[in-house]
Short mmCIF file of C-alpha atoms and ligand atoms in Angstrom, two decimals:
data_model
loop_
_atom_site.label_atom_id
_atom_site.label_comp_id
_atom_site.label_asym_id
_atom_site.label_seq_id
_atom_site.Cartn_x
_atom_site.Cartn_y
_atom_site.Cartn_z
CA MET Q 1 11.81 16.98 10.18
CA SER Q 2 10.20 18.80 7.07
CA ALA Q 3 10.91 17.08 3.82
CA PRO Q 4 12.98 19.27 1.55
CA THR Q 5 11.18 20.90 -1.37
CA TYR Q 6 13.32 20.78 -3.96
CA TRP Q 7 15.88 18.10 -5.29
CA GLN Q 8 18.27 20.61 -7.20
CA PRO Q 9 17.03 23.96 -6.01
CA GLU Q 10 19.74 26.18 -7.60
CA ALA Q 11 18.50 24.57 -10.92
CA GLU Q 12 14.71 24.34 -10.39
CA CYS Q 13 14.50 27.92 -9.08
CA LEU Q 14 16.94 29.46 -11.70
CA GLU Q 15 16.19 33.07 -12.35
CA ARG Q 16 14.76 33.03 -15.88
CA GLY Q 17 17.44 35.12 -17.26
CA GLU Q 18 20.29 33.09 -16.25
CA LEU Q 19 18.15 29.84 -17.13
CA GLU Q 20 17.74 31.26 -20.80
CA GLN Q 21 21.48 31.92 -20.91
CA LEU Q 22 22.14 28.33 -19.73
CA GLN Q 23 19.69 26.99 -22.67
CA LEU Q 24 21.42 28.97 -25.08
CA GLU Q 25 25.01 27.62 -24.08
CA ARG Q 26 24.00 24.26 -23.86
CA LEU Q 27 21.79 24.26 -27.13
CA GLU Q 28 24.88 25.61 -28.97
CA ALA Q 29 27.29 22.68 -27.46
CA THR Q 30 24.32 20.27 -28.50
CA LEU Q 31 23.73 21.56 -31.84
CA SER Q 32 27.54 21.35 -32.74
CA ARG Q 33 27.94 18.00 -31.15
CA ALA Q 34 24.90 16.81 -32.95
CA TYR Q 35 26.50 18.09 -36.54
CA ARG Q 36 29.83 16.93 -35.99
CA ASN Q 37 29.08 13.23 -34.55
CA VAL Q 38 25.64 12.68 -36.18
CA PRO Q 39 25.49 12.36 -40.30
CA PHE Q 40 21.46 12.79 -40.08
CA TYR Q 41 21.86 16.08 -38.58
CA ARG Q 42 24.65 17.10 -40.65
CA ARG Q 43 22.61 16.64 -43.64
CA SER Q 44 19.42 18.04 -42.23
CA PHE Q 45 21.33 21.08 -40.99
CA GLU Q 46 23.29 21.67 -44.32
CA ALA Q 47 19.92 20.94 -46.43
CA ALA Q 48 18.33 24.07 -44.15
CA GLY Q 49 21.54 26.11 -44.76
CA PHE Q 50 22.09 26.28 -41.15
CA ASP Q 51 25.93 26.48 -39.65
CA PRO Q 52 25.90 25.64 -35.65
CA ASP Q 53 28.55 28.21 -35.47
CA GLU Q 54 26.67 30.76 -36.18
CA PHE Q 55 23.90 30.19 -33.75
CA ARG Q 56 23.47 33.54 -31.66
CA ALA Q 57 19.78 33.28 -30.08
CA LEU Q 58 17.23 30.76 -28.81
CA ASP Q 59 14.86 31.43 -31.52
CA ASP Q 60 17.60 30.48 -33.95
CA LEU Q 61 16.33 26.89 -33.09
CA ARG Q 62 13.35 27.67 -35.30
CA ARG Q 63 15.50 27.81 -38.47
CA LEU Q 64 16.09 24.08 -37.91
CA PRO Q 65 14.14 21.27 -39.41
CA PHE Q 66 12.04 19.04 -36.88
CA THR Q 67 12.83 15.49 -35.97
CA THR Q 68 10.14 13.13 -36.43
CA ARG Q 69 9.51 9.57 -35.17
CA GLU Q 70 10.01 8.43 -38.75
CA ASP Q 71 13.27 9.98 -38.39
CA LEU Q 72 14.45 8.33 -35.54
CA ALA Q 73 12.90 4.79 -37.25
CA ALA Q 74 14.67 5.32 -40.27
CA ASN Q 75 18.18 5.52 -38.34
CA TYR Q 76 17.16 2.19 -36.44
CA PRO Q 77 19.04 0.93 -34.39
CA TYR Q 78 21.99 3.37 -33.74
CA GLY Q 79 22.32 5.84 -36.52
CA LEU Q 80 21.69 8.77 -34.35
CA PHE Q 81 23.96 7.93 -31.56
CA ALA Q 82 26.65 10.86 -31.25
CA VAL Q 83 29.28 8.69 -29.21
CA PRO Q 84 30.52 5.51 -29.82
CA LEU Q 85 28.64 2.54 -28.36
CA ARG Q 86 31.62 1.74 -26.24
CA ASP Q 87 30.57 5.13 -24.19
CA VAL Q 88 26.70 3.88 -24.17
CA VAL Q 89 26.03 2.15 -20.81
CA ARG Q 90 22.16 1.55 -21.46
CA VAL Q 91 19.82 1.08 -24.25
CA HIS Q 92 16.31 1.43 -24.39
CA ALA Q 93 13.54 1.65 -26.93
CA SER Q 94 10.52 3.80 -27.43
CA SER Q 95 7.16 2.22 -27.00
CA GLY Q 96 6.05 0.15 -29.90
CA ALA Q 97 9.45 -2.12 -29.57
CA ALA Q 98 10.86 -4.07 -32.49
CA SER Q 99 10.10 -2.93 -35.93
CA GLY Q 100 10.12 0.77 -36.36
CA ALA Q 101 11.24 1.60 -32.92
CA ALA Q 102 13.44 4.25 -31.93
CA VAL Q 103 16.69 3.13 -29.98
CA ILE Q 104 18.17 5.35 -27.54
CA GLY Q 105 21.42 5.30 -25.95
CA TYR Q 106 22.70 6.70 -22.68
CA THR Q 107 26.08 7.35 -21.42
CA ARG Q 108 26.91 7.25 -17.88
CA ASN Q 109 26.52 11.03 -17.46
CA ASP Q 110 23.06 10.76 -19.13
CA ILE Q 111 21.74 8.16 -16.84
CA ARG Q 112 23.03 10.60 -13.94
CA THR Q 113 21.32 13.41 -15.36
CA TRP Q 114 18.01 11.24 -15.84
CA SER Q 115 17.93 9.96 -12.33
CA ASN Q 116 18.41 13.56 -10.93
CA LEU Q 117 15.66 14.87 -13.32
CA VAL Q 118 13.09 11.97 -12.25
CA ALA Q 119 14.07 12.59 -8.73
CA ARG Q 120 13.05 16.33 -9.12
CA GLY Q 121 9.71 15.10 -10.07
CA LEU Q 122 9.20 12.59 -7.58
CA VAL Q 123 10.58 15.24 -4.78
CA ALA Q 124 8.08 17.88 -6.44
CA ALA Q 125 4.90 15.16 -6.02
CA GLY Q 126 6.07 15.11 -2.04
CA VAL Q 127 8.20 11.96 -2.39
CA THR Q 128 11.06 11.66 -0.11
CA LYS Q 129 13.99 9.26 1.12
CA ASP Q 130 11.59 7.96 3.76
CA ASP Q 131 9.12 6.49 1.13
CA VAL Q 132 8.87 3.28 0.20
CA VAL Q 133 8.16 3.35 -3.93
CA GLN Q 134 6.17 0.61 -5.91
CA VAL Q 135 7.30 0.93 -9.51
CA ALA Q 136 4.01 -0.84 -11.02
CA LEU Q 137 5.44 -0.13 -14.83
CA GLU Q 138 6.70 -2.89 -17.24
CA TYR Q 139 10.31 -3.44 -16.54
CA GLY Q 140 12.16 -3.79 -20.16
CA LEU Q 141 13.04 -1.79 -23.21
CA PHE Q 142 10.57 0.95 -22.11
CA THR Q 143 12.13 3.59 -20.29
CA GLY Q 144 9.16 3.98 -17.58
CA ALA Q 145 10.17 1.47 -14.97
CA PHE Q 146 14.01 1.81 -15.27
CA GLY Q 147 13.84 5.64 -15.58
CA ILE Q 148 11.48 5.90 -12.11
CA HIS Q 149 13.49 3.04 -10.72
CA ASP Q 150 16.97 5.23 -10.88
CA GLY Q 151 15.38 8.45 -9.87
CA ALA Q 152 13.58 6.85 -6.52
CA GLU Q 153 16.88 5.23 -5.72
CA ARG Q 154 18.93 8.48 -6.32
CA LEU Q 155 16.70 10.15 -4.25
CA GLY Q 156 17.09 7.77 -1.66
CA ALA Q 157 13.75 5.92 -1.45
CA SER Q 158 13.14 2.28 -0.83
CA VAL Q 159 12.27 1.15 -4.31
CA ILE Q 160 10.13 -2.12 -5.34
CA PRO Q 161 10.56 -3.06 -8.69
CA ALA Q 162 7.29 -4.77 -8.80
CA SER Q 163 6.81 -4.46 -12.60
CA SER Q 164 3.34 -4.32 -14.25
CA GLY Q 165 0.26 -6.43 -14.05
CA HIS Q 166 -0.81 -9.30 -11.43
CA ALA Q 167 -2.81 -6.88 -9.34
CA ARG Q 168 -3.59 -9.23 -6.33
CA ARG Q 169 0.37 -9.45 -6.14
CA GLN Q 170 0.70 -5.66 -6.20
CA ILE Q 171 -1.87 -5.20 -3.47
CA ARG Q 172 -0.39 -8.05 -1.52
CA MET Q 173 3.14 -6.04 -1.80
CA MET Q 174 1.70 -2.87 -0.89
CA GLN Q 175 0.36 -4.50 2.26
CA ASP Q 176 3.27 -6.21 2.99
CA PHE Q 177 6.10 -3.96 2.09
CA LYS Q 178 4.05 -0.83 3.27
CA THR Q 179 4.41 0.88 0.34
CA THR Q 180 3.77 4.68 0.40
CA THR Q 181 4.19 5.73 -3.27
CA LEU Q 182 2.56 3.92 -6.16
CA VAL Q 183 3.95 4.96 -9.76
CA GLY Q 184 2.35 3.61 -12.72
CA THR Q 185 -0.33 4.41 -15.12
CA PRO Q 186 -3.48 5.98 -14.07
CA SER Q 187 -5.91 3.37 -15.04
CA TYR Q 188 -3.64 0.80 -13.45
CA ALA Q 189 -4.13 2.77 -10.35
CA LEU Q 190 -7.77 2.51 -10.62
CA LEU Q 191 -7.67 -1.25 -11.34
CA LEU Q 192 -5.95 -1.92 -8.18
CA ALA Q 193 -8.43 0.36 -6.35
CA ASP Q 194 -11.11 -1.92 -7.69
CA THR Q 195 -9.49 -4.81 -6.96
CA MET Q 196 -9.11 -3.85 -3.55
CA ALA Q 197 -12.53 -3.31 -3.08
CA GLU Q 198 -13.47 -6.58 -4.47
CA LEU Q 199 -11.11 -8.35 -2.04
CA GLY Q 200 -12.52 -6.28 0.78
CA ILE Q 201 -9.51 -4.65 1.61
CA ASP Q 202 -9.78 -1.14 3.41
CA ARG Q 203 -7.70 1.64 1.69
CA ASN Q 204 -6.72 3.01 5.00
CA ALA Q 205 -5.39 -0.40 5.97
CA LEU Q 206 -2.35 0.51 3.37
CA SER Q 207 0.55 3.00 3.82
CA LEU Q 208 0.13 4.61 0.84
CA ARG Q 209 0.22 8.44 0.73
CA HIS Q 210 1.37 9.39 -2.82
CA GLY Q 211 0.54 8.19 -6.53
CA VAL Q 212 2.76 9.32 -9.53
CA PHE Q 213 1.09 8.70 -12.84
CA GLY Q 214 1.74 9.21 -16.46
CA ALA Q 215 2.35 7.33 -19.66
CA GLU Q 216 -1.67 8.04 -20.59
CA ALA Q 217 -3.85 10.81 -21.15
CA TRP Q 218 -5.99 11.45 -17.89
CA SER Q 219 -8.16 13.96 -16.40
CA GLU Q 220 -9.32 15.90 -13.25
CA PRO Q 221 -12.26 13.66 -12.75
CA MET Q 222 -9.94 10.77 -12.84
CA ARG Q 223 -7.48 11.99 -10.79
CA ALA Q 224 -10.08 12.76 -8.00
CA GLU Q 225 -11.67 9.31 -8.52
CA ILE Q 226 -7.87 7.77 -7.63
CA GLU Q 227 -7.36 9.98 -4.76
CA ASP Q 228 -10.91 9.18 -3.24
CA LYS Q 229 -10.32 5.19 -3.97
CA LEU Q 230 -6.97 5.20 -2.62
CA ALA Q 231 -6.98 7.85 -0.39
CA ILE Q 232 -3.65 9.02 -1.62
CA GLY Q 233 -2.58 12.45 -3.35
CA ALA Q 234 -1.90 11.73 -6.91
CA THR Q 235 0.41 14.03 -9.29
CA TYR Q 236 0.93 13.82 -13.13
CA HIS Q 237 4.35 13.09 -14.57
CA TYR Q 238 5.56 13.37 -18.01
CA GLY Q 239 8.40 12.14 -20.34
CA LEU Q 240 8.81 10.23 -23.46
CA SER Q 241 11.55 7.80 -24.64
CA GLU Q 242 12.50 9.61 -27.39
CA VAL Q 243 14.11 12.60 -25.80
CA MET Q 244 14.90 10.57 -22.53
CA GLY Q 245 12.17 9.04 -20.53
CA PRO Q 246 10.06 10.12 -17.54
CA GLY Q 247 11.59 13.19 -15.65
CA VAL Q 248 10.71 15.69 -18.63
CA ALA Q 249 8.06 17.54 -16.63
CA GLY Q 250 6.48 16.78 -13.07
CA GLU Q 251 3.63 18.52 -11.39
CA CYS Q 252 4.34 19.97 -7.92
CA LEU Q 253 1.84 19.77 -4.97
CA GLN Q 254 0.20 23.15 -6.07
CA HIS Q 255 -1.23 21.20 -9.09
CA ARG Q 256 -0.71 23.90 -11.48
CA GLY Q 257 0.81 22.12 -14.36
CA LEU Q 258 3.80 20.06 -14.84
CA HIS Q 259 7.08 21.73 -14.49
CA LEU Q 260 9.27 21.27 -17.49
CA ALA Q 261 13.05 20.61 -17.00
CA GLU Q 262 14.08 23.33 -19.02
CA ASP Q 263 17.56 23.49 -18.36
CA HIS Q 264 17.98 20.14 -20.24
CA PHE Q 265 15.17 20.41 -22.61
CA ALA Q 266 14.47 23.37 -24.89
CA VAL Q 267 10.33 23.69 -25.17
CA GLU Q 268 8.64 24.95 -28.20
CA LEU Q 269 4.55 24.32 -28.85
CA VAL Q 270 3.71 24.32 -32.50
CA ASP Q 271 0.60 24.25 -34.61
CA PRO Q 272 0.56 20.84 -36.09
CA ALA Q 273 -0.91 21.97 -39.22
CA THR Q 274 1.20 24.96 -39.69
CA LEU Q 275 4.40 24.25 -37.57
CA GLU Q 276 4.35 27.77 -36.51
CA PRO Q 277 4.40 28.78 -32.74
CA VAL Q 278 1.06 28.89 -31.39
CA ARG Q 279 0.13 32.13 -29.32
CA PRO Q 280 0.89 32.12 -25.53
CA GLY Q 281 -1.73 29.89 -23.85
CA GLU Q 282 -2.94 28.11 -26.84
CA ARG Q 283 -3.12 24.48 -27.37
CA GLY Q 284 -0.47 22.92 -29.42
CA GLU Q 285 1.91 19.85 -30.33
CA LEU Q 286 4.71 19.84 -27.91
CA VAL Q 287 8.33 20.06 -29.42
CA LEU Q 288 11.59 19.28 -27.61
CA THR Q 289 15.32 19.78 -28.11
CA THR Q 290 17.52 18.13 -25.63
CA LEU Q 291 20.16 20.23 -24.46
CA THR Q 292 22.58 17.89 -22.39
CA ARG Q 293 22.24 14.60 -24.11
CA GLU Q 294 25.21 13.15 -24.79
CA ALA Q 295 24.67 9.88 -26.38
CA PHE Q 296 21.51 10.79 -28.34
CA PRO Q 297 20.86 14.35 -28.65
CA VAL Q 298 17.28 15.27 -30.58
CA VAL Q 299 16.66 18.39 -32.53
CA ARG Q 300 13.20 19.66 -32.46
CA TYR Q 301 11.55 16.45 -31.90
CA ARG Q 302 7.68 16.36 -32.86
CA THR Q 303 6.15 14.52 -29.75
CA ARG Q 304 2.92 14.49 -31.48
CA GLU Q 305 1.53 15.30 -27.93
CA LEU Q 306 -0.88 18.05 -27.35
CA THR Q 307 -0.84 20.44 -24.50
CA ARG Q 308 -0.76 24.09 -23.43
CA LEU Q 309 2.24 25.98 -21.82
CA LEU Q 310 1.41 28.01 -18.74
CA ASP Q 311 3.73 30.99 -17.52
CA GLY Q 312 3.50 33.09 -14.58
CA PRO Q 313 5.18 32.06 -11.31
CA CYS Q 314 4.20 29.00 -9.47
CA PRO Q 315 3.69 29.54 -5.62
CA CYS Q 316 6.10 26.26 -5.06
CA GLY Q 317 9.21 28.85 -6.19
CA ARG Q 318 10.18 26.82 -9.26
CA THR Q 319 10.65 29.01 -12.06
CA SER Q 320 10.31 26.77 -15.06
CA LEU Q 321 7.52 26.86 -17.68
CA ARG Q 322 4.74 24.33 -16.90
CA MET Q 323 2.80 22.25 -19.23
CA ALA Q 324 -0.94 21.16 -18.96
CA PRO Q 325 -1.42 17.65 -19.02
CA VAL Q 326 -1.10 15.89 -22.16
CA ASP Q 327 -4.70 15.64 -23.58
CA GLY Q 328 -4.36 14.24 -26.99
CA ARG Q 329 -2.18 13.66 -29.84
CA SER Q 330 -1.61 15.51 -33.34
CA ASP Q 331 -1.23 11.90 -35.18
CA ASP Q 332 -3.47 8.77 -35.34
CA ALA Q 333 -1.50 6.87 -32.84
CA VAL Q 334 -3.61 5.62 -29.89
CA VAL Q 335 -2.14 4.89 -26.04
CA VAL Q 336 -3.50 1.66 -24.94
CA ARG Q 337 -2.52 0.68 -21.23
CA GLY Q 338 0.47 3.10 -21.25
CA MET Q 339 1.88 1.88 -24.83
CA THR Q 340 1.63 4.24 -27.91
CA VAL Q 341 0.30 2.00 -30.69
CA PHE Q 342 0.58 3.10 -34.38
CA PRO Q 343 -2.09 2.00 -36.92
CA ALA Q 344 0.74 1.51 -39.34
CA GLN Q 345 2.44 -0.90 -37.32
CA ILE Q 346 -0.60 -3.05 -36.92
CA GLU Q 347 -1.23 -2.54 -40.67
CA ALA Q 348 2.58 -3.76 -41.57
CA GLU Q 349 2.34 -6.80 -39.10
CA LEU Q 350 -1.10 -7.89 -40.86
CA ARG Q 351 0.31 -7.58 -44.07
CA GLU Q 352 3.22 -9.75 -43.33
CA LEU Q 353 0.70 -12.78 -41.97
CA GLU Q 354 -0.40 -14.98 -44.57
CA GLY Q 355 -3.99 -15.56 -44.70
CA THR Q 356 -5.31 -12.04 -43.20
CA ASP Q 357 -6.86 -9.37 -45.40
CA PRO Q 358 -5.45 -5.87 -44.65
CA ARG Q 359 -8.75 -4.47 -43.89
CA TRP Q 360 -9.16 -4.10 -40.25
CA GLN Q 361 -9.83 -1.82 -37.43
CA LEU Q 362 -8.90 -1.25 -33.93
CA VAL Q 363 -11.60 -0.98 -31.04
CA VAL Q 364 -10.61 0.30 -27.88
CA GLU Q 365 -12.90 0.50 -24.88
CA LEU Q 366 -12.50 0.70 -21.28
CA ARG Q 367 -13.40 -2.69 -19.20
CA GLY Q 368 -13.81 -1.45 -15.66
CA ALA Q 369 -10.59 1.08 -15.53
CA LEU Q 370 -8.54 -0.56 -18.06
CA ASP Q 371 -8.28 -0.31 -21.76
CA GLU Q 372 -9.36 -3.44 -23.77
CA ALA Q 373 -8.27 -3.43 -27.42
CA THR Q 374 -9.44 -5.38 -29.77
CA VAL Q 375 -8.38 -5.81 -33.53
CA LEU Q 376 -11.13 -6.80 -36.01
CA VAL Q 377 -9.57 -8.36 -38.80
CA GLU Q 378 -11.39 -9.17 -42.03
CA VAL Q 379 -10.84 -12.92 -43.32
CA SER Q 380 -11.66 -14.74 -46.47
CA ASP Q 381 -14.94 -16.76 -46.18
CA ALA Q 382 -12.62 -19.91 -46.33
CA ILE Q 383 -11.09 -19.03 -43.10
CA PHE Q 384 -14.11 -17.59 -41.50
CA PHE Q 385 -16.10 -20.59 -41.87
CA ASP Q 386 -12.95 -22.87 -41.45
CA GLU Q 387 -13.24 -25.38 -38.42
CA MET Q 388 -12.75 -23.67 -35.01
CA ARG Q 389 -9.52 -25.22 -33.95
CA ARG Q 390 -7.64 -23.87 -37.32
CA GLN Q 391 -9.30 -20.48 -36.63
CA ALA Q 392 -8.28 -20.32 -33.16
CA GLU Q 393 -4.61 -21.22 -33.99
CA LEU Q 394 -4.42 -18.27 -36.75
CA ARG Q 395 -5.76 -15.91 -34.33
CA ASP Q 396 -3.54 -16.81 -31.63
CA ARG Q 397 -0.63 -16.54 -33.99
CA ILE Q 398 -1.61 -13.14 -34.77
CA GLU Q 399 -2.19 -12.15 -31.12
CA ARG Q 400 1.43 -13.19 -30.20
CA ARG Q 401 2.78 -11.77 -33.14
CA LEU Q 402 1.20 -8.21 -32.24
CA ALA Q 403 1.91 -8.46 -28.68
CA SER Q 404 5.60 -9.38 -29.78
CA GLU Q 405 6.07 -6.59 -32.20
CA LEU Q 406 3.96 -3.78 -30.18
CA GLY Q 407 4.63 -4.53 -26.73
CA VAL Q 408 1.02 -4.43 -25.76
CA LEU Q 409 -1.69 -7.30 -25.69
CA LEU Q 410 -4.31 -6.80 -28.17
CA LYS Q 411 -7.23 -9.05 -28.73
CA VAL Q 412 -8.10 -10.36 -32.35
CA LYS Q 413 -11.41 -11.14 -33.63
CA PHE Q 414 -12.17 -12.08 -36.92
CA VAL Q 415 -14.96 -10.87 -39.16
CA GLN Q 416 -16.37 -11.72 -42.55
CA PRO Q 417 -15.21 -9.78 -45.54
CA ARG Q 418 -16.65 -6.38 -46.04
CA SER Q 419 -18.13 -6.40 -42.22
CA ILE Q 420 -16.07 -3.40 -41.40
CA GLY Q 421 -17.64 -1.71 -43.94
CA SER Q 422 -17.19 2.18 -44.25
CA ALA Q 423 -15.20 2.99 -41.46
CA ALA Q 424 -11.97 1.48 -42.86
CA GLY Q 425 -12.65 3.35 -46.16
CA GLY Q 426 -13.21 6.25 -44.16
CA GLY Q 427 -9.71 6.14 -42.96
CA ARG Q 428 -10.86 5.32 -39.30
CA TRP Q 429 -8.60 2.43 -38.32
CA VAL Q 430 -8.96 3.51 -34.65
CA VAL Q 431 -12.11 3.46 -32.95
CA ASP Q 432 -11.58 4.82 -29.57
CA ARG Q 433 -14.97 4.37 -27.30
CA ARG Q 434 -13.09 5.49 -24.07
CA SER Q 435 -13.95 8.76 -22.34
CA ARG Q 436 -12.06 9.85 -19.35
ZN1 LIG V 1 4.96 24.34 -8.90
#
C-alpha cells in the first residue's frame, strides 16, 4: 500500500489563480471581522485611513499597519480575541510565557484547521497513519507539543506524548513503543543520538524512520548529522504561536524549502529596516496575516524571523510558495533550547529582584548538542564576597524566577561589579557562541 502524498490535495495543489482568489475572499472576511470585533484593529485601521469595505486586492494589505509582539503583549491577556471567551475552547501562550506573553485563543474550528495543517506537514514529511509519533516537545502553554499532537492524531498515527527532557527515558520509549517518528528540536535529536551512543544502543535497533524538527534555527550540516546518527530522514517544520503554532509551513521530501499554508496565511517578506517588500529571492523578515483564524486573527504580524521565499514549481505537486529554513532574527531575541528569550524579559526580571545590579549578559554556548545559557549578573561586592550559602540562595532564587517567567532554564553566575565591561555598554546583552 503506498502512502498518500497529500493530506488535503484539493487545497495543497490548488491552481495559483484559484488560491489567490481564495486568499482574497478570506482576507476580506478576516479584516472585516478584526475591524468589527477587536478594538485594537479598529483603531489601527482607522489611524491608517483604511476601510475594510474598500478592500479590493491582495496588495491592499500593504496599506495596513504591522502588528508587533509588543502590540500582542500590550493587549494581554484577551484584548485581541475576536470572539467571546465562551466560544474559545483552547488557550495557549507564546514562548516566553507569563509577563509580556501573547495569549492565543482557539475556537473549535481553529483547532480543527490547526490539526489539519499540522497533518499536512507531517504527511509532506512522509509520516502516515501507520507511524508511531513520539512528541518530544514540552506539553504546556506552548503551542508546539499540543499542535503536533493534535495533527498526528488527526492523521491517524499513534501518538506518544513523551514531552521534553529525560533523554534516557525518551530512548527507552523509542525502543519499547517502536517509535517510527520523532518530533522535537533538532538539537534535542542530536542529544538523543549522542546519549544512545553513550549507552551503546545501535541506531538500527530502533524502528525510527522520520524526524520532523523545528522551533530553532538549524542547517544542512546539522540535518546531515541527525540523519546519519539516527539513520532517519529529517525534515524542517515551521510555525509560531502568535499566528497559530506548528503547521504554518512544512518541508516535503523533495527538500526544496518549506511549503507555506497560503490558503490560511497571507505571506509577505519585508526588509526589516525599511519595511518595504524585498525583491524576489532576497532575504527578509517574514510577515504573516491569518486568513481563517476565528478567535485570534492577526494582521501583518512581524515574526522577526529571517528567511527567503522560493517560488517556481516543486516536483511534489504542491503549488504553494516555499520558504527557506529560518536562519536568523531581525531583533535581539535569542532562541535557547527551542524557546525564544528576549533580553528585555531578563532585564525586567532582574530589575525586580532585590540585590542584583541590572548589568548582566547572557552567554549561550553549545554543550554537546544542547544549548547552555548562562546569565552573568554583576552584584555588589557585599554580595559577591558574602558567605557561599547566602550567595547560593540568591542565585537559586534568580534561576527559579527566570525559569518560571521565561519558560527555559538559564544558569546564573555572579560576577564582580564592572567585570562585564564594555560588552554591556556596547549593547551586547547576548553573546551567542554557538555555530551550527
Ligand atoms: Zn514540495
